[in-house]
Tab-separated table of C-alpha atoms in Angstrom:
chain	number	residue	atom	x	y	z
A	1	MET	CA	0.147	-0.011	-0.283
A	2	SER	CA	1.348	3.473	-1.096
A	3	LEU	CA	0.657	6.784	0.540
A	4	LYS	CA	1.010	9.456	-1.718
A	5	SER	CA	1.586	13.065	0.057
A	6	GLU	CA	-0.232	15.609	-2.452
A	7	ARG	CA	2.168	18.473	-0.816
A	8	ARG	CA	5.426	16.852	-1.875
A	9	GLY	CA	3.594	15.222	-5.033
A	10	ILE	CA	5.956	11.882	-3.992
A	11	HIS	CA	5.382	8.566	-3.254
A	12	VAL	CA	6.140	6.829	0.152
A	13	ASP	CA	6.339	3.113	1.121
A	14	GLN	CA	4.798	3.245	4.530
A	15	SER	CA	7.041	0.069	5.222
A	16	GLU	CA	10.198	2.455	5.539
A	17	LEU	CA	8.884	4.917	7.607
A	18	LEU	CA	8.217	2.644	10.229
A	19	CYS	CA	10.734	1.372	13.407
A	20	LYS	CA	13.425	-1.054	12.359
A	21	LYS	CA	12.581	-3.233	15.254
A	22	GLY	CA	8.958	-3.867	14.345
A	23	CYS	CA	7.439	-2.090	17.751
A	24	GLY	CA	4.634	-0.466	15.042
A	25	TYR	CA	6.348	3.510	15.913
A	26	TYR	CA	7.799	5.496	13.063
A	27	GLY	CA	11.182	5.422	12.974
A	28	ASN	CA	13.646	8.225	12.319
A	29	PRO	CA	16.798	8.515	9.680
A	30	ALA	CA	18.890	10.277	12.123
A	31	TRP	CA	18.379	7.220	14.512
A	32	GLN	CA	19.401	4.914	11.660
A	33	GLY	CA	15.520	3.975	10.825
A	34	PHE	CA	14.769	2.974	14.865
A	35	CYS	CA	11.861	5.045	16.853
A	36	SER	CA	13.141	7.510	20.096
A	37	LYS	CA	12.707	4.115	22.403
A	38	CYS	CA	14.265	1.505	20.105
A	39	TRP	CA	17.340	3.656	19.411
A	40	ARG	CA	17.531	4.264	23.188
A	41	GLU	CA	17.150	0.564	23.870
A	42	GLU	CA	19.990	0.079	21.202
A	43	TYR	CA	22.478	2.794	22.310
A	44	HIS	CA	22.299	1.348	25.789
A	45	LYS	CA	23.450	-2.324	24.581
A	46	ALA	CA	25.670	-0.802	21.861
A	47	ARG	CA	27.431	1.214	24.944
A	48	GLN	CA	27.552	-1.726	27.827
A	49	LYS	CA	29.359	-4.283	25.455
A	50	GLN	CA	31.902	-1.273	24.364
A	51	ILE	CA	32.217	-0.631	27.947
A	52	GLN	CA	32.280	-3.901	28.664
A	53	GLU	CA	35.089	-4.668	26.126
A	54	ASP	CA	36.940	-1.682	27.059
A	55	TRP	CA	37.165	-3.077	30.557
A	56	GLU	CA	38.460	-6.396	29.307
A	57	LEU	CA	41.322	-4.457	27.354
A	58	ALA	CA	42.344	-2.268	30.102
A	59	GLU	CA	42.828	-5.190	32.462
A	60	ARG	CA	44.689	-7.257	29.986
A	61	LEU	CA	46.981	-4.537	29.546
A	62	GLN	CA	46.760	-4.127	32.967
A	63	ARG	CA	48.274	-7.771	33.134
A	64	GLU	CA	50.943	-7.594	30.334
A	65	GLU	CA	52.038	-4.678	31.937
A	66	GLU	CA	52.838	-6.412	35.033
A	67	GLU	CA	54.618	-8.987	33.316
A	68	ALA	CA	56.581	-7.323	31.607
A	69	PHE	CA	57.799	-5.305	34.618
A	70	ALA	CA	58.249	-8.468	36.967
A	71	SER	CA	60.236	-9.929	33.644
A	72	SER	CA	62.390	-6.994	33.345
A	73	GLN	CA	63.452	-7.200	36.978
A	74	THR	CA	65.080	-10.948	36.250
A	75	SER	CA	67.048	-9.373	33.892
A	76	GLN	CA	68.799	-6.223	34.805
A	77	GLY	CA	71.761	-7.635	33.005
A	78	ALA	CA	70.588	-7.025	30.121
A	79	GLN	CA	71.778	-5.105	27.625
A	80	SER	CA	71.454	-1.606	27.058
A	81	LEU	CA	69.801	-1.634	23.615
A	82	THR	CA	67.201	-3.922	24.955
A	83	PHE	CA	66.250	-2.415	28.147
A	84	SER	CA	65.463	0.446	25.822
A	85	LYS	CA	62.853	-1.513	23.625
A	86	PHE	CA	61.617	-2.622	26.745
A	87	GLU	CA	61.097	0.988	28.091
A	88	GLU	CA	59.481	2.092	24.725
A	89	LYS	CA	57.278	-1.159	24.981
A	90	LYS	CA	55.974	-0.288	28.135
A	91	THR	CA	55.524	3.317	27.172
A	92	ASN	CA	53.114	2.477	23.949
A	93	GLU	CA	51.515	0.061	26.785
A	94	LYS	CA	51.083	2.705	29.299
A	95	THR	CA	49.553	4.712	26.482
A	96	ARG	CA	46.717	2.610	25.550
A	97	LYS	CA	45.632	2.163	28.443
A	98	VAL	CA	45.090	5.489	29.494
A	99	THR	CA	43.364	5.701	26.202
A	100	THR	CA	41.419	2.872	27.164
A	101	VAL	CA	40.416	4.469	30.467
A	102	LYS	CA	39.488	7.606	28.967
A	103	LYS	CA	37.553	6.035	26.443
A	104	PHE	CA	35.721	4.385	28.821
A	105	PHE	CA	34.228	7.581	31.017
A	106	SER	CA	34.092	9.696	27.831
A	107	ALA	CA	30.366	11.148	27.209
A	108	SER	CA	29.996	10.099	23.525
A	109	SER	CA	31.724	7.052	21.285
A	110	ARG	CA	31.631	9.718	18.404
A	111	VAL	CA	34.834	10.351	15.975
A	112	GLY	CA	35.706	13.251	17.510
A	113	SER	CA	36.122	12.695	21.429
A	114	LYS	CA	37.867	9.658	19.958
A	115	LYS	CA	40.205	12.179	17.892
A	116	ALA	CA	40.840	14.295	21.393
A	117	GLU	CA	41.393	11.315	23.607
A	118	ILE	CA	44.598	10.323	21.193
A	119	GLN	CA	45.448	13.666	21.390
A	120	GLU	CA	45.332	13.873	25.218
A	121	ALA	CA	47.118	10.402	25.185
A	122	LYS	CA	50.020	11.434	23.585
A	123	ALA	CA	50.965	13.997	25.578
A	124	PRO	CA	50.273	12.420	29.043
A	125	SER	CA	50.537	14.509	32.591
A	126	PRO	CA	53.647	13.728	34.524
A	127	SER	CA	51.726	12.511	37.615
A	128	ILE	CA	50.006	9.430	34.838
A	129	ASN	CA	53.349	8.894	34.319
A	130	ARG	CA	54.850	8.397	37.819
A	131	GLN	CA	55.588	4.897	38.000
A	132	THR	CA	53.259	3.630	40.835
A	133	SER	CA	53.785	1.366	43.717
A	134	ILE	CA	51.894	-2.200	43.601
A	135	GLU	CA	49.662	-0.966	46.292
A	136	THR	CA	48.719	2.445	44.355
A	137	ASP	CA	47.717	-0.618	41.648
A	138	ARG	CA	45.178	-2.589	43.804
A	139	VAL	CA	43.676	0.362	44.935
A	140	SER	CA	43.270	1.801	41.571
A	141	LYS	CA	41.818	-1.558	40.483
A	142	GLU	CA	39.476	-1.750	43.572
A	143	PHE	CA	38.533	1.909	43.019
A	144	ILE	CA	37.496	0.891	39.894
A	145	GLU	CA	35.895	-2.365	40.190
A	146	PHE	CA	33.525	-0.146	43.138
A	147	LEU	CA	32.785	2.218	40.882
A	148	LYS	CA	31.488	-0.375	37.821
A	149	THR	CA	28.094	-0.340	40.330
A	150	PHE	CA	27.133	3.070	39.722
A	151	HIS	CA	27.231	3.254	36.144
A	152	LYS	CA	26.859	7.036	35.245
A	153	THR	CA	27.217	8.569	38.676
A	154	GLY	CA	30.663	5.743	39.269
A	155	GLN	CA	31.795	7.723	35.810
A	156	GLU	CA	31.195	11.246	37.230
A	157	ILE	CA	32.901	10.442	40.239
A	158	TYR	CA	36.349	8.709	38.643
A	159	LYS	CA	36.561	12.182	35.806
A	160	GLN	CA	36.209	14.161	39.622
A	161	THR	CA	39.069	12.221	41.337
A	162	LYS	CA	41.255	11.953	38.436
A	163	MET	CA	40.906	16.073	37.812
A	164	PHE	CA	41.620	16.593	41.661
A	165	LEU	CA	44.549	14.546	41.395
A	166	GLU	CA	45.853	16.499	38.432
A	167	ALA	CA	45.283	19.721	40.528
A	168	MET	CA	46.913	18.605	43.903
A	169	HIS	CA	49.981	17.397	41.195
A	170	TYR	CA	50.374	21.231	40.861
A	171	LYS	CA	50.116	22.474	43.956
A	172	ARG	CA	52.630	20.776	45.639
A	173	ASP	CA	54.281	23.977	46.619
A	174	LEU	CA	51.329	25.266	48.303
A	175	SER	CA	51.600	24.465	52.095
A	176	ILE	CA	50.499	21.351	53.508
A	177	GLU	CA	47.774	23.472	55.335
A	178	GLU	CA	46.502	24.755	51.905
A	179	GLN	CA	46.363	21.575	50.487
A	180	SER	CA	44.735	20.368	53.043
A	181	GLU	CA	41.825	22.703	52.635
A	182	CYS	CA	41.623	21.916	48.875
A	183	THR	CA	41.240	17.937	50.090
A	184	GLN	CA	38.651	19.072	52.304
A	185	ASP	CA	37.215	21.112	49.902
A	186	PHE	CA	36.944	17.754	47.351
A	187	TYR	CA	35.093	15.991	49.534
A	188	GLN	CA	32.632	17.963	50.395
A	189	ASN	CA	32.153	19.325	46.643
A	190	VAL	CA	31.548	15.327	46.041
A	191	ALA	CA	29.422	14.120	48.686
A	192	GLU	CA	27.263	17.588	47.972
A	193	ARG	CA	26.710	16.318	44.139
A	194	MET	CA	26.166	13.405	44.995
A	195	GLN	CA	23.230	14.167	47.450
A	196	THR	CA	22.056	16.358	45.209
A	197	ARG	CA	22.411	15.622	41.823
A	198	GLY	CA	23.247	12.137	42.045
A	199	LYS	CA	19.940	11.475	44.353
A	200	VAL	CA	22.333	8.704	46.398
A	201	PRO	CA	21.389	7.663	49.946
A	202	PRO	CA	23.400	9.166	52.856
A	203	GLU	CA	24.616	5.758	53.243
A	204	ARG	CA	25.970	4.884	50.133
A	205	VAL	CA	27.498	8.298	50.046
A	206	GLU	CA	29.540	7.632	52.893
A	207	LYS	CA	30.572	4.505	51.352
A	208	ILE	CA	31.970	6.306	48.487
A	209	MET	CA	33.690	8.547	50.115
A	210	ASP	CA	35.230	6.071	52.060
A	211	GLN	CA	36.321	4.818	48.978
A	212	ILE	CA	37.805	8.255	46.959
A	213	GLU	CA	39.580	8.879	50.226
A	214	LYS	CA	41.471	5.339	49.948
A	215	TYR	CA	42.054	5.732	46.126
A	216	ILE	CA	43.538	9.649	46.255
A	217	MET	CA	45.361	9.132	49.735
A	218	THR	CA	47.156	6.290	48.800
A	219	ARG	CA	48.089	8.363	45.963
A	220	LEU	CA	49.052	11.489	48.030
A	221	TYR	CA	50.853	9.543	51.066
A	222	LYS	CA	54.245	10.332	50.507
A	223	TYR	CA	53.771	13.845	49.532
A	224	VAL	CA	51.425	14.913	52.236
A	225	PHE	CA	52.788	12.767	55.003
A	226	CYS	CA	55.254	14.315	57.816
A	227	PRO	CA	56.483	16.740	54.663
A	228	GLU	CA	59.680	18.460	55.124
A	229	THR	CA	57.785	22.063	54.766
A	230	THR	CA	56.654	21.260	58.583
A	231	ASP	CA	58.018	20.613	61.965
A	232	ASP	CA	56.117	17.363	62.377
A	233	GLU	CA	59.148	15.297	62.177
A	234	LYS	CA	60.619	17.462	65.033
A	235	LYS	CA	57.382	17.174	67.065
A	236	ASP	CA	57.444	13.260	66.646
A	237	LEU	CA	61.295	13.137	68.004
A	238	ALA	CA	60.116	15.225	70.920
A	239	VAL	CA	56.919	13.114	71.886
A	240	GLN	CA	59.537	10.115	71.470
A	241	LYS	CA	62.273	11.521	73.868
A	242	ARG	CA	59.566	12.482	76.460
A	243	ILE	CA	57.492	9.171	76.400
A	244	ARG	CA	61.370	7.440	76.697
A	245	ALA	CA	61.714	10.006	80.241
A	246	LEU	CA	58.676	8.499	81.516
A	247	HIS	CA	59.539	4.982	81.396
A	248	TRP	CA	58.919	4.827	84.842
A	249	VAL	CA	55.293	5.841	85.262
A	250	THR	CA	53.425	2.464	86.820
A	251	PRO	CA	49.428	2.194	86.333
A	252	GLN	CA	49.159	2.903	90.177
A	253	MET	CA	50.134	6.821	89.140
A	254	LEU	CA	47.984	6.672	86.531
A	255	CYS	CA	44.784	4.605	88.602
A	256	VAL	CA	44.540	2.655	85.597
A	257	PRO	CA	41.929	0.199	86.565
A	258	VAL	CA	43.791	-2.981	84.677
A	259	ASN	CA	45.447	-6.425	86.254
A	260	GLU	CA	48.028	-7.359	83.979
A	261	GLU	CA	48.497	-10.159	86.169
A	262	ILE	CA	45.353	-11.790	84.674
A	263	PRO	CA	46.349	-13.663	81.331
A	264	GLU	CA	43.179	-12.408	79.308
A	265	VAL	CA	43.987	-8.618	80.465
A	266	SER	CA	47.688	-9.042	79.578
A	267	ASP	CA	46.484	-10.922	75.874
A	268	MET	CA	44.190	-7.073	75.703
A	269	VAL	CA	47.320	-4.652	76.714
A	270	VAL	CA	49.314	-6.180	73.966
A	271	LYS	CA	46.864	-6.219	70.984
A	272	ALA	CA	45.871	-2.828	72.244
A	273	ILE	CA	49.650	-2.036	72.116
A	274	THR	CA	50.342	-3.673	68.653
A	275	ASP	CA	47.071	-2.089	66.902
A	276	ILE	CA	48.320	1.549	67.994
A	277	ILE	CA	51.776	1.143	66.333
A	278	GLU	CA	50.499	-0.689	63.518
A	279	MET	CA	49.010	2.749	62.972
A	280	ASP	CA	52.067	4.072	61.225
A	281	SER	CA	52.137	1.270	58.390
A	282	LYS	CA	48.581	2.630	57.243
A	283	ARG	CA	48.345	4.936	54.402
A	284	VAL	CA	44.843	5.957	54.671
A	285	PRO	CA	43.560	8.303	57.012
A	286	ARG	CA	40.410	6.012	57.680
A	287	ASP	CA	42.305	2.804	58.309
A	288	LYS	CA	44.800	4.885	60.755
A	289	LEU	CA	41.788	5.366	62.511
A	290	ALA	CA	40.327	2.112	62.568
A	291	CYS	CA	43.984	1.072	64.287
A	292	ILE	CA	43.045	3.322	67.087
A	293	THR	CA	39.317	2.103	67.365
A	294	LYS	CA	40.850	-1.394	67.406
A	295	CYS	CA	42.904	-0.193	70.123
A	296	SER	CA	40.625	1.437	72.440
A	297	LYS	CA	38.405	-1.692	71.711
A	298	HIS	CA	40.823	-3.978	73.074
A	299	ILE	CA	41.483	-1.510	76.416
A	300	PHE	CA	37.565	-1.492	77.289
A	301	ASN	CA	37.854	-5.148	77.000
A	302	ALA	CA	40.739	-5.272	79.167
A	303	ILE	CA	38.988	-2.587	81.809
A	304	LYS	CA	35.782	-5.000	81.550
A	305	ILE	CA	37.458	-8.184	82.588
A	306	THR	CA	39.341	-6.668	85.638
A	307	LYS	CA	36.554	-4.875	86.884
A	308	ASP	CA	33.757	-7.425	85.779
A	309	GLU	CA	31.691	-4.251	85.045
A	310	PRO	CA	31.214	-2.229	82.131
A	311	ALA	CA	34.202	0.470	81.601
A	312	SER	CA	33.512	3.986	81.823
A	313	ALA	CA	35.057	7.237	79.730
A	314	ASP	CA	36.857	7.746	83.067
A	315	ASP	CA	38.670	4.646	83.235
A	316	PHE	CA	39.338	4.460	79.344
A	317	LEU	CA	41.635	7.402	79.322
A	318	PRO	CA	44.252	6.945	82.319
A	319	THR	CA	44.291	3.091	80.242
A	320	LEU	CA	45.197	4.707	76.829
A	321	ILE	CA	47.451	7.318	78.007
A	322	TYR	CA	49.476	4.018	79.742
A	323	ILE	CA	49.190	1.998	76.678
A	324	VAL	CA	50.737	5.260	74.796
A	325	LEU	CA	53.440	5.228	76.865
A	326	LYS	CA	54.096	1.666	77.193
A	327	GLY	CA	54.113	1.355	73.401
A	328	ASN	CA	55.571	4.446	72.323
A	329	PRO	CA	54.321	4.455	68.962
A	330	PRO	CA	56.447	5.946	66.122
A	331	ARG	CA	55.738	9.151	64.047
A	332	LEU	CA	52.459	9.748	66.924
A	333	GLN	CA	52.698	13.621	66.188
A	334	SER	CA	52.628	13.192	61.979
A	335	ASN	CA	49.767	10.898	62.130
A	336	ILE	CA	47.780	12.543	64.328
A	337	GLN	CA	48.298	15.763	62.178
A	338	TYR	CA	47.657	13.639	58.874
A	339	ILE	CA	44.303	12.456	60.229
A	340	THR	CA	43.072	15.787	61.274
A	341	ARG	CA	43.980	17.444	57.913
A	342	PHE	CA	43.241	15.034	55.092
A	343	CYS	CA	40.602	12.054	56.803
A	344	ASN	CA	36.987	12.966	55.386
A	345	PRO	CA	35.496	15.379	57.965
A	346	SER	CA	32.609	13.570	58.751
A	347	ARG	CA	34.279	10.653	59.889
A	348	LEU	CA	36.157	12.460	62.417
A	349	MET	CA	33.121	15.024	63.847
A	350	SER	CA	30.976	12.051	64.855
A	351	GLY	CA	30.799	8.307	65.619
A	352	GLU	CA	33.200	5.751	67.694
A	353	ASP	CA	36.254	6.662	65.183
A	354	GLY	CA	36.102	10.305	65.925
A	355	TYR	CA	35.971	9.592	69.787
A	356	TYR	CA	38.654	7.400	70.243
A	357	PHE	CA	40.751	10.033	68.177
A	358	THR	CA	39.682	12.821	70.346
A	359	ASN	CA	40.646	10.875	73.330
A	360	LEU	CA	43.979	10.181	71.682
A	361	CYS	CA	44.857	13.724	70.742
A	362	CYS	CA	43.906	14.119	74.760
A	363	ALA	CA	46.331	11.249	76.067
A	364	VAL	CA	49.163	12.824	74.083
A	365	THR	CA	48.926	16.135	75.203
A	366	PHE	CA	48.691	15.166	79.057
A	367	ILE	CA	51.887	13.038	78.091
A	368	GLU	CA	53.283	16.313	77.106
A	369	LYS	CA	52.438	18.204	79.907
A	370	LEU	CA	52.725	15.293	82.351
A	371	ASP	CA	54.301	16.797	85.790
A	372	ALA	CA	54.609	15.878	89.760
A	373	GLN	CA	51.368	17.172	90.494
A	374	SER	CA	49.961	15.184	87.480
A	375	LEU	CA	50.678	11.588	89.349
A	376	ASN	CA	50.749	12.732	93.048
A	377	LEU	CA	54.502	13.008	93.276
A	378	SER	CA	56.559	15.413	95.268
A	379	GLN	CA	58.527	17.493	92.851
A	380	GLU	CA	62.083	15.751	94.797
A	381	ASP	CA	60.620	12.043	93.482
A	382	PHE	CA	59.119	13.310	90.347
A	383	ASP	CA	62.907	15.044	89.191
A	384	ARG	CA	64.865	12.122	90.433
A	385	TYR	CA	62.899	9.285	88.410
A	386	MET	CA	63.333	11.506	85.266
A	387	SER	CA	66.664	11.738	85.950
A	388	GLY	CA	67.139	8.079	85.793
A	389	GLN	CA	68.787	8.427	89.937
A	390	THR	CA	66.038	6.037	91.225
A	391	SER	CA	63.191	3.961	90.244
A	392	PRO	CA	59.215	3.365	91.834
A	393	ARG	CA	59.359	-0.101	90.438
A	394	LYS	CA	61.915	-1.331	92.805
A	395	GLN	CA	60.223	-3.723	94.943
A	396	GLU	CA	61.076	-3.595	98.925
A	397	SER	CA	62.276	-6.979	100.647
A	398	GLU	CA	59.267	-7.162	103.135
A	399	ASN	CA	57.293	-7.396	100.532
A	400	TRP	CA	58.050	-10.590	99.094
A	401	SER	CA	56.324	-13.679	99.186
A	402	PRO	CA	57.523	-16.555	100.770
A	403	ASP	CA	57.468	-18.727	97.589
A	404	ALA	CA	59.684	-16.063	95.177
A	405	CYS	CA	62.252	-16.951	93.536
A	406	LEU	CA	65.864	-16.487	95.299
A	407	GLY	CA	67.061	-15.213	91.784
A	408	VAL	CA	64.654	-12.734	91.220
A	409	LYS	CA	65.419	-11.551	95.525
A	410	GLN	CA	68.919	-11.267	94.664
A	411	MET	CA	68.426	-9.597	91.523
A	412	TYR	CA	66.241	-6.982	92.759
A	413	LYS	CA	68.529	-6.612	96.081
A	414	ASN	CA	71.543	-6.430	93.638
A	415	LEU	CA	69.440	-3.168	91.696
A	416	ASP	CA	68.901	-1.648	95.202
A	417	LEU	CA	72.485	-1.241	95.695
A	418	LEU	CA	73.744	-0.277	91.933
A	419	SER	CA	70.881	2.400	92.671
A	420	GLN	CA	72.683	3.466	95.829
A	421	LEU	CA	75.834	3.343	94.377
A	422	ASN	CA	74.537	5.516	91.460
A	423	GLU	CA	73.043	7.867	93.645
A	424	ARG	CA	76.589	7.914	96.085
A	425	GLN	CA	78.168	8.484	92.590
A	426	GLU	CA	75.709	11.117	91.582
A	427	ARG	CA	76.352	13.231	95.053
A	428	ILE	CA	79.842	13.282	94.832
A	429	MET	CA	79.834	14.338	91.221
A	430	ASN	CA	77.548	17.139	91.837
A	431	GLU	CA	79.719	18.159	94.690
A	432	ALA	CA	82.734	17.971	92.419
A	433	LYS	CA	81.251	20.095	90.076
A	434	LYS	CA	80.093	22.600	92.642
A	435	LEU	CA	83.877	22.740	93.988
A	436	GLU	CA	84.949	23.356	90.550
A	437	LYS	CA	82.607	25.970	90.237
A	438	ASP	CA	84.058	27.417	93.173
A	439	LEU	CA	87.127	27.231	92.654
A	440	ILE	CA	86.387	29.152	89.202
A	441	ASP	CA	84.317	31.636	91.013
A	442	TRP	CA	86.786	32.688	93.266
A	443	THR	CA	90.000	32.839	91.031
A	444	ASP	CA	87.467	35.060	89.075
A	445	GLY	CA	86.884	36.712	91.995
A	446	ILE	CA	90.513	37.799	92.941
A	447	ALA	CA	91.677	38.706	89.332
A	448	LYS	CA	88.689	41.076	89.422
A	449	LYS	CA	89.772	42.884	92.914
A	450	VAL	CA	93.042	42.775	91.535
A	451	GLN	CA	92.525	44.122	88.637
A	452	ASP	CA	89.920	47.013	90.120
A	453	ILE	CA	92.977	47.820	92.204
A	454	VAL	CA	95.586	48.742	89.769
A	455	GLU	CA	92.835	50.621	87.606
A	456	LYS	CA	92.009	52.394	91.088
A	457	CYS	CA	95.988	53.167	91.819
A	458	PRO	CA	97.607	52.999	89.015
A	459	LEU	CA	101.800	51.861	89.583
A	460	GLU	CA	103.930	55.022	89.062
A	461	ILE	CA	108.007	54.549	88.645
A	462	LYS	CA	109.972	57.737	89.826
A	463	PRO	CA	113.557	58.810	88.776
A	464	PRO	CA	116.465	57.370	91.432
A	465	ASN	CA	117.706	60.029	93.904
A	466	GLN	CA	120.806	61.790	93.705
A	467	SER	CA	124.139	59.868	95.714
A	468	LEU	CA	124.391	60.667	99.879
A	469	ALA	CA	128.405	61.888	98.598
A	470	ALA	CA	126.674	64.448	96.761
A	471	ILE	CA	125.108	65.916	99.909
A	472	ASP	CA	127.531	68.577	100.395
A	473	SER	CA	128.063	69.397	96.875
A	474	GLU	CA	126.472	72.594	97.073
A	475	ASN	CA	128.210	74.111	100.351
A	476	VAL	CA	131.178	75.720	98.625
A	477	GLU	CA	131.886	77.943	101.027
A	478	ASN	CA	132.434	75.658	104.142
A	479	ASP	CA	135.091	73.667	102.344
A	480	LYS	CA	137.732	74.509	105.308
A	481	LEU	CA	135.346	72.726	107.941
A	482	PRO	CA	137.239	70.196	110.652
A	483	PRO	CA	137.544	66.900	109.464
A	484	PRO	CA	134.790	64.288	111.222
A	485	LEU	CA	135.250	62.878	114.290
A	486	GLN	CA	136.774	59.674	114.298
A	487	PRO	CA	136.300	56.896	117.618
A	488	GLN	CA	138.698	56.825	120.023
A	489	VAL	CA	139.499	54.143	122.026
A	490	TYR	CA	140.439	54.066	126.137
A	491	ALA	CA	142.486	51.363	128.072
A	492	GLY	CA	141.477	50.097	131.539
């Protein structure tokens, strides 16, 4: 059957106007003969197929790159020409990989977009060219796999994250506070955009933000953790030195409700110390907070076992202080500053992670300002403990139980004698230094007095007087005087 167009005067076959899929609707030549509904379905299917192929290609290239890198490690003695060819091949594969990832997250698959992607791939940025560690590659794969479940929202998140990392690459000359501010602004903007535009539920937003933080901070860790432009390292050394000087502090001084003689409690204390030390090995702020949280939960369990009742906040903080003193975690201040600067603010401002982190900050501040009054000690005892002259851990002989080991008793007795000898030696050394100082002061005082007298009464050297023979030289007129009397001797 034919339709006649009176206006145009042409004949059109009705079957040519229907959708190619046979749905009964009219097709559009601009949509390759499909109707709008079928065109969207076909485009979505083709797009998903293209995405799947691109991901498979990207994963294959990644595996080939890892295999090539592993083989290069076993052939380091090869000739320089072979190494150059390998580097050229590796660079080409990396370029293809970058092009594939950009293609996956592009807005469309038109020819113009592909040309732009090829031009961008020819001149990759320095951050893309940087060789990443194995952990960074693993985190990148996990991040991309995680975003696959969010489709369009995941593409937008990946695009924003890559743009942020590129921007941070050129902001390394800024101060660490400014870089922290940029990171916090990025967290806030991404979260707000997901909630307003993407209509993502709050619980999913939190999970996505955790993955974003893990991805970007794994890549930025070595640039923003304890940077040389700050005094974080100096603070770390000061805190470690302070904790080492406080090695003599006992649980009783801090009123710690933990009995380490109970095996279960002792195990909990060891686990808590292990967790707080392990914090330094993590790269992501959230993982560092997780170590603090695990440490705190072990502390609560230790208190609960000791007291046979739930622990309170008043019991927790002194025990945390004791754990920090006993463990002396490495780079403690740097880790605290790193978490404060680059952790997702919503995690720090609420929840148990934020609560435990706040307590850790309070514990460090207490240790830095700890004095004799804080431990209910006299200033004299506190100074002696700090100087190492004596230790409060020494156990008196009358307190020993009858079943105590004789070797342990003798050891403590010897330690007591050594402590007394040390005190005597310190006392002698102090007296000798005082005597030396007194002698120096006395010498300086005498020299000063002599100098003052010399300045006040300077020495004047006069010419010598005339000889006695010339006394009467001026008596010219008396030259006829009788001679001087001579002594006479009388007999009898």
